[in-house]
Short mmCIF file of C-alpha atoms in Angstrom, two decimals:
data_model
loop_
_atom_site.label_atom_id
_atom_site.label_comp_id
_atom_site.label_asym_id
_atom_site.label_seq_id
_atom_site.Cartn_x
_atom_site.Cartn_y
_atom_site.Cartn_z
CA UNK A 1 -10.02 -9.92 -15.45
CA UNK A 2 -12.61 -7.97 -13.46
CA UNK A 3 -11.85 -4.64 -11.91
CA UNK A 4 -10.77 -4.76 -8.30
CA UNK A 5 -11.07 -2.12 -5.64
CA UNK A 6 -10.21 -1.15 -2.12
CA UNK A 7 -13.17 0.52 -0.38
CA UNK A 8 -12.49 3.06 2.35
CA UNK A 9 -13.76 6.10 4.18
CA UNK A 10 -11.94 9.38 4.55
CA UNK A 11 -13.67 12.41 6.03
CA UNK A 12 -10.61 14.67 5.91
CA UNK A 13 -10.72 16.41 2.52
CA UNK A 14 -7.01 17.27 2.63
CA UNK A 15 -5.96 13.66 3.29
CA UNK A 16 -8.27 12.44 0.53
CA UNK A 17 -6.88 15.03 -1.87
CA UNK A 18 -3.30 14.03 -1.03
CA UNK A 19 -4.12 10.33 -1.56
CA UNK A 20 -5.86 11.14 -4.84
CA UNK A 21 -2.78 13.05 -6.05
CA UNK A 22 -0.41 10.16 -5.38
CA UNK A 23 -2.80 7.56 -6.82
CA UNK A 24 -3.24 9.63 -9.99
CA UNK A 25 0.53 10.03 -10.30
CA UNK A 26 1.09 6.31 -9.76
CA UNK A 27 -1.55 5.49 -12.38
CA UNK A 28 0.18 7.81 -14.86
CA UNK A 29 3.62 6.44 -14.02
CA UNK A 30 2.50 2.82 -14.50
CA UNK A 31 0.88 3.70 -17.83
CA UNK A 32 3.85 5.72 -19.12
CA UNK A 33 6.36 3.21 -17.71
CA UNK A 34 8.33 6.15 -16.27
CA UNK A 35 8.48 5.37 -12.56
CA UNK A 36 9.95 8.08 -10.28
CA UNK A 37 12.52 7.12 -7.67
CA UNK A 38 11.69 6.76 -3.97
CA UNK A 39 12.83 10.32 -3.16
CA UNK A 40 10.51 11.73 -5.80
CA UNK A 41 7.59 9.70 -4.45
CA UNK A 42 8.46 10.79 -0.91
CA UNK A 43 7.35 14.34 -1.82
CA UNK A 44 3.73 13.09 -1.89
CA UNK A 45 3.89 11.77 1.68
CA UNK A 46 3.93 13.98 4.76
CA UNK A 47 5.39 12.94 8.11
CA UNK A 48 2.04 11.51 9.27
CA UNK A 49 1.92 9.21 6.24
CA UNK A 50 5.50 8.10 6.77
CA UNK A 51 4.69 6.94 10.31
CA UNK A 52 2.77 4.06 8.73
CA UNK A 53 5.93 2.59 7.20
CA UNK A 54 8.69 0.60 8.83
CA UNK A 55 11.69 2.88 9.15
CA UNK A 56 14.08 1.06 11.47
CA UNK A 57 17.44 2.39 12.49
CA UNK A 58 20.41 0.24 11.47
CA UNK A 59 20.50 -1.15 15.01
CA UNK A 60 16.79 -2.06 14.91
CA UNK A 61 17.20 -3.63 11.48
CA UNK A 62 20.11 -5.77 12.70
CA UNK A 63 18.17 -6.86 15.81
CA UNK A 64 15.16 -7.80 13.68
CA UNK A 65 17.34 -9.71 11.21
CA UNK A 66 18.98 -11.60 14.07
CA UNK A 67 15.56 -12.61 15.47
CA UNK A 68 14.35 -13.55 11.98
CA UNK A 69 17.36 -15.75 11.24
CA UNK A 70 17.09 -17.57 14.56
CA UNK A 71 13.32 -18.13 14.40
CA UNK A 72 11.83 -21.43 13.29
CA UNK A 73 9.84 -21.24 10.08
CA UNK A 74 6.30 -21.28 11.58
CA UNK A 75 7.30 -18.57 14.07
CA UNK A 76 8.42 -16.30 11.24
CA UNK A 77 4.80 -16.12 10.13
CA UNK A 78 3.17 -15.76 13.55
CA UNK A 79 5.57 -14.05 15.96
CA UNK A 80 4.39 -10.44 16.38
CA UNK A 81 8.00 -9.31 16.97
CA UNK A 82 8.88 -10.49 13.47
CA UNK A 83 5.91 -8.83 11.76
CA UNK A 84 6.66 -5.39 10.40
CA UNK A 85 4.60 -2.89 8.45
CA UNK A 86 5.55 -2.21 4.85
CA UNK A 87 8.70 -0.23 4.36
CA UNK A 88 8.23 2.70 2.00
CA UNK A 89 10.47 1.50 -0.83
CA UNK A 90 9.02 -2.03 -0.84
CA UNK A 91 5.49 -0.67 -1.08
CA UNK A 92 6.51 1.50 -4.03
CA UNK A 93 8.29 -1.40 -5.73
CA UNK A 94 5.29 -3.71 -5.28
CA UNK A 95 2.95 -1.14 -6.82
CA UNK A 96 5.41 -0.48 -9.64
CA UNK A 97 5.72 -4.15 -10.64
CA UNK A 98 2.13 -5.15 -9.81
CA UNK A 99 0.47 -6.52 -12.93
CA UNK A 100 -2.46 -4.12 -12.90
CA UNK A 101 -3.58 -0.74 -14.15
CA UNK A 102 -4.63 1.77 -11.50
CA UNK A 103 -7.82 3.53 -12.58
CA UNK A 104 -8.04 6.00 -9.69
CA UNK A 105 -10.30 6.90 -6.81
CA UNK A 106 -14.04 7.25 -7.18
CA UNK A 107 -16.72 8.29 -4.70
CA UNK A 108 -19.59 5.94 -4.00
CA UNK A 109 -23.21 7.04 -3.29
CA UNK A 110 -22.84 6.07 0.40
CA UNK A 111 -19.90 8.49 0.84
CA UNK A 112 -17.21 5.81 0.78
CA UNK A 113 -14.46 5.73 -1.85
CA UNK A 114 -12.94 3.03 -4.03
CA UNK A 115 -9.36 2.89 -5.23
CA UNK A 116 -9.98 0.95 -8.44
CA UNK A 117 -7.62 -1.14 -10.52
CA UNK A 118 -7.71 -3.75 -13.24
CA UNK A 119 -5.46 -6.79 -13.04
CA UNK A 120 -3.91 -8.13 -16.23
CA UNK A 121 -4.10 -11.73 -15.01
CA UNK A 122 -4.22 -13.75 -11.82
CA UNK A 123 -2.05 -13.86 -9.80
CA UNK A 124 -0.97 -10.27 -10.33
CA UNK A 125 0.82 -9.35 -7.13
CA UNK A 126 -2.17 -8.75 -4.86
CA UNK A 127 -3.55 -5.65 -3.17
CA UNK A 128 -1.45 -5.49 0.00
CA UNK A 129 0.74 -2.63 -1.26
CA UNK A 130 -2.26 -0.62 -2.48
CA UNK A 131 -3.94 -1.25 0.87
CA UNK A 132 -0.83 0.03 2.68
CA UNK A 133 -0.94 3.13 0.49
CA UNK A 134 -4.58 3.83 1.44
CA UNK A 135 -3.84 3.21 5.13
CA UNK A 136 -0.86 5.59 5.04
CA UNK A 137 -3.30 8.43 4.37
CA UNK A 138 -5.28 7.40 7.48
CA UNK A 139 -8.26 6.07 5.60
CA UNK A 140 -10.60 3.62 7.27
CA UNK A 141 -10.74 0.38 5.30
CA UNK A 142 -14.19 -1.04 4.71
CA UNK A 143 -13.41 -3.93 2.39
CA UNK A 144 -11.91 -4.93 -0.91
CA UNK A 145 -12.28 -7.06 -3.98
CA UNK A 146 -8.99 -8.35 -5.34
CA UNK A 147 -10.74 -9.91 -8.32
CA UNK A 148 -11.85 -13.03 -6.47
CA UNK A 149 -14.82 -11.55 -4.59
CA UNK A 150 -15.59 -8.92 -1.98
CA UNK A 151 -14.11 -9.23 1.50
CA UNK A 152 -15.21 -6.98 4.30
CA UNK A 153 -12.45 -5.63 6.54
#
């Protein structure tokens, strides 16, 4: 399968460095098959990153679940009140079990960056979790290629 990538911009060197650290660690963990627990991964993410993830209180979670259970099927996919960002643990799990190798982050001649990966097959789990990871470090998405062709954001 062809390499895929998520293209983004990040002008803040510290944010880029932090993203690069976690991506490198995730690449190593996927290769070694020794995946740290959520608390260990949490050390890579500062409070600004964590704001990008759904972290409901128990009350909020129960209210959301009540709305979800009562909603008709089509509404579950379109009602903005039922759409939530990734929660931290689910993003980590999706990256962990995604059927791809993470190669890392590389800089492009135009100053953008690519988080590159290679899928083992298709379907492989998709790029949504990797995209959420990039967004958590406040990167500006430009586009991506999930192995089926480039799509501009």
